[in-house]
Short mmCIF file of N, CA and C in Angstrom, two decimals:
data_model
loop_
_atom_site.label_atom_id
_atom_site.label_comp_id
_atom_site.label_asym_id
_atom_site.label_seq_id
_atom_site.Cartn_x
_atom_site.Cartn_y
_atom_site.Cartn_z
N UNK A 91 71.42 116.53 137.14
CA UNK A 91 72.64 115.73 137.06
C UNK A 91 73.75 116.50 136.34
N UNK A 92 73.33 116.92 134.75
CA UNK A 92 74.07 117.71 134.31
C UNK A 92 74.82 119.38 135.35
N UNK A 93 73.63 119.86 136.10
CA UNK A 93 74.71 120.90 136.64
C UNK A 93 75.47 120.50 137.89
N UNK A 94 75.32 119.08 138.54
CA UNK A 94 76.10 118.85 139.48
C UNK A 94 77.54 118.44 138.47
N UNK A 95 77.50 117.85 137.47
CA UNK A 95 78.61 117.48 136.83
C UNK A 95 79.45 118.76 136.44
N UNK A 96 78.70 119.92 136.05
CA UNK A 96 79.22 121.36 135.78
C UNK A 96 79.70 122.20 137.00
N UNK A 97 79.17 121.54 137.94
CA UNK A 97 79.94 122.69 139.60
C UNK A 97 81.11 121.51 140.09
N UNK A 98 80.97 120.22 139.89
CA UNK A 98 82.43 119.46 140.36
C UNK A 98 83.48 119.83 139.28
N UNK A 99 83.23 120.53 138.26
CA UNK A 99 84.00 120.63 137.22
C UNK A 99 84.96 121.52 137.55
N UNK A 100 83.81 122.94 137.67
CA UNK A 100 84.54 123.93 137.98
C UNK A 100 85.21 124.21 139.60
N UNK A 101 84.74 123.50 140.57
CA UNK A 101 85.51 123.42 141.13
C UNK A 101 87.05 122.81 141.67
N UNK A 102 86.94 121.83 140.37
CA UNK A 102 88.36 120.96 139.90
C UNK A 102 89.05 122.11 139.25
N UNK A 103 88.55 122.84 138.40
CA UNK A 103 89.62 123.97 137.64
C UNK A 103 90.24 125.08 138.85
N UNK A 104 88.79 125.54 139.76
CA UNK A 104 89.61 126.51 140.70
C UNK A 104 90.93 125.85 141.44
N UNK A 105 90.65 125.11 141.76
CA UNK A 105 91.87 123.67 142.93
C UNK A 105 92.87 123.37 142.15
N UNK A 106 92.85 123.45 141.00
CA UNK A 106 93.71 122.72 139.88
C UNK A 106 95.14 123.25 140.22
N UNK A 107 96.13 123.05 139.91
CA UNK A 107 97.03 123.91 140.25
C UNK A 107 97.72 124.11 138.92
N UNK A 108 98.06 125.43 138.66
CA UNK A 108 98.25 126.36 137.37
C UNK A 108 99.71 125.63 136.65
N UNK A 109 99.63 125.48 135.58
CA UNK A 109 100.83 124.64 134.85
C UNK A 109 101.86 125.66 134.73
N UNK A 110 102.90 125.55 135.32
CA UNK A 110 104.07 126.44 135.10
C UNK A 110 105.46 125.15 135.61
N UNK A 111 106.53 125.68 134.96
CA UNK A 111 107.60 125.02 135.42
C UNK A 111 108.27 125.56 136.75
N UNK A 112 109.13 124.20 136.92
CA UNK A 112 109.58 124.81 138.38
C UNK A 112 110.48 125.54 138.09
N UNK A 113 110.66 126.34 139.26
CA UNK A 113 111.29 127.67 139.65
C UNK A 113 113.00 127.20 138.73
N UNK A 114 113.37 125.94 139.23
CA UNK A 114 115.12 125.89 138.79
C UNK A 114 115.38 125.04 137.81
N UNK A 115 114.26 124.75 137.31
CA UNK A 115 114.41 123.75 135.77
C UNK A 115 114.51 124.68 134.76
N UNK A 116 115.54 124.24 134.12
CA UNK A 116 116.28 125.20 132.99
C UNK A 116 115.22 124.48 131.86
N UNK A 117 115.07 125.68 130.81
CA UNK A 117 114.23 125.59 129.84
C UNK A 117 114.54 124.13 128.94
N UNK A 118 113.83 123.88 128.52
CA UNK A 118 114.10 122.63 127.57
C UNK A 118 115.10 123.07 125.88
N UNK A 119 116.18 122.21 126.24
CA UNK A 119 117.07 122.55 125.01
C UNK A 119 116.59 121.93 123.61
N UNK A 120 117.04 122.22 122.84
CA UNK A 120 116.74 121.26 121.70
C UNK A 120 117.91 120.43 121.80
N UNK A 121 117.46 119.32 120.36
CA UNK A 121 118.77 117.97 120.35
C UNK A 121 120.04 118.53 119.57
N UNK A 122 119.34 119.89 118.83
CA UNK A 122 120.72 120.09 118.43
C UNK A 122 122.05 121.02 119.83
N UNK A 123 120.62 121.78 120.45
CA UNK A 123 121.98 121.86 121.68
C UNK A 123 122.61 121.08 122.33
N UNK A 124 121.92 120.21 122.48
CA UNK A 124 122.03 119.01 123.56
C UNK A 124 122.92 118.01 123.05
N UNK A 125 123.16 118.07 121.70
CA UNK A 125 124.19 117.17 121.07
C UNK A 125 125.22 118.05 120.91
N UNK A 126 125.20 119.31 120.88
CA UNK A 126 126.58 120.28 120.69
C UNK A 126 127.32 120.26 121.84
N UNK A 127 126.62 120.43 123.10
CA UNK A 127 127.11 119.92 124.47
C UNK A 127 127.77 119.01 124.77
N UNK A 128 126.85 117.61 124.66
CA UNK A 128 127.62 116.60 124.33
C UNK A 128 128.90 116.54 124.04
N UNK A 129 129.01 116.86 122.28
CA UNK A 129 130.12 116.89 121.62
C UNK A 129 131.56 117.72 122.47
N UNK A 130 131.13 118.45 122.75
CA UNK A 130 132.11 119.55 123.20
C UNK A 130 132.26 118.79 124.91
N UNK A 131 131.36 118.56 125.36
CA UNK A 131 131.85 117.83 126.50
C UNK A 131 132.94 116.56 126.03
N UNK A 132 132.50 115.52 124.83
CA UNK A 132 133.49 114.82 124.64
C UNK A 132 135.11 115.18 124.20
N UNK A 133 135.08 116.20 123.28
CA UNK A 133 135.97 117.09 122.84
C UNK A 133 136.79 117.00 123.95
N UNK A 134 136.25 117.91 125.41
CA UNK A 134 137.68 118.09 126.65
C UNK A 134 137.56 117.08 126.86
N UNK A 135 136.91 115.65 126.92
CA UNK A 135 137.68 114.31 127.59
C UNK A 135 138.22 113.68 127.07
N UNK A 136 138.25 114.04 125.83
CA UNK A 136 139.31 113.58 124.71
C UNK A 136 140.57 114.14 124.98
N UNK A 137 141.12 115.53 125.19
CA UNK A 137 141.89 116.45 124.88
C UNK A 137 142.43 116.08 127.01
N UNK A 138 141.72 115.80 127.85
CA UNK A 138 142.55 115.03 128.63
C UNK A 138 142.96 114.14 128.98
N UNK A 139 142.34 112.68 128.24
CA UNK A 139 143.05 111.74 128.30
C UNK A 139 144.36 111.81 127.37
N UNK A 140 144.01 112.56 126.83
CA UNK A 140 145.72 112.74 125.30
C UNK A 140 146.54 113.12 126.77
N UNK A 141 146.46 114.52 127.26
CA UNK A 141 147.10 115.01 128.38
C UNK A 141 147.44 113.60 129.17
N UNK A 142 147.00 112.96 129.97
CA UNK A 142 147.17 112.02 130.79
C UNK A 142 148.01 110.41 129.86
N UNK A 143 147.73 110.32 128.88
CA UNK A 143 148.43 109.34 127.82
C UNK A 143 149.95 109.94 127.97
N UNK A 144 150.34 111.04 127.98
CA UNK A 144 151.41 111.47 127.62
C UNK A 144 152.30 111.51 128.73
N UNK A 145 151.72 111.88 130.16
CA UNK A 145 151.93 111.71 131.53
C UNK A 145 152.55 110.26 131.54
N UNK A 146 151.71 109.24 131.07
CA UNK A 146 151.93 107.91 131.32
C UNK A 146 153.51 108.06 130.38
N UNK A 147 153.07 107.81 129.36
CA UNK A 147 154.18 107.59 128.46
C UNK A 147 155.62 108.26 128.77
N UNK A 148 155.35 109.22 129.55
CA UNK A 148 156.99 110.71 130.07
C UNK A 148 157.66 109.50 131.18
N UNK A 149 156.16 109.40 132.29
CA UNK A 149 156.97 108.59 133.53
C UNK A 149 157.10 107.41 133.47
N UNK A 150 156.71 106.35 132.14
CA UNK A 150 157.23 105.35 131.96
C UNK A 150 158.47 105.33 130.99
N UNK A 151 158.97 106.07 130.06
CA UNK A 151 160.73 106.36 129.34
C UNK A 151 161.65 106.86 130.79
N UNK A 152 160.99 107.76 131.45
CA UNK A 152 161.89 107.88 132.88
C UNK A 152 162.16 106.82 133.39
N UNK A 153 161.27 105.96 133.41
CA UNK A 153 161.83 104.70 134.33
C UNK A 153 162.32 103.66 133.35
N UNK A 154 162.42 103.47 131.94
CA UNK A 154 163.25 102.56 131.40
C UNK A 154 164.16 103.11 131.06
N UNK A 155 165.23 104.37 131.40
CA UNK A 155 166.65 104.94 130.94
C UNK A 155 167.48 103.82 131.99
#
């Protein structure tokens, strides 16, 4: 019994398929990159809604002269 349990074994390890990541998955970041990203991603959507606030504000004094 025991060596039939020892040859289904090892033939589960040959079949197994070898742990590696896929080919286009970027390595795992940490939270501190992943929050610096973040940040800096919020940073430019900050820095274009200011841009676009100001748009508003130019073509709305144009239209109350």
């Amino acid at each position: 019994m025991q060596e039939a349990i020892e040859a289904q074994r090892k033939m589960a390890e040959q079949f197994a398929p070898t742990a590696r990541p896929h080919p286009f998955a970027r390595p795992r970041a940490s939270r501190e990159e992943l929050m610096a990203e973040r940040n800096e991603r919020i940073k430019e959507l900050e820095e274009r809604r200011a841009e676009v606030m100001k748009q508003i504000e130019e073509r709305r004094a144009h239209r109350n002269i």
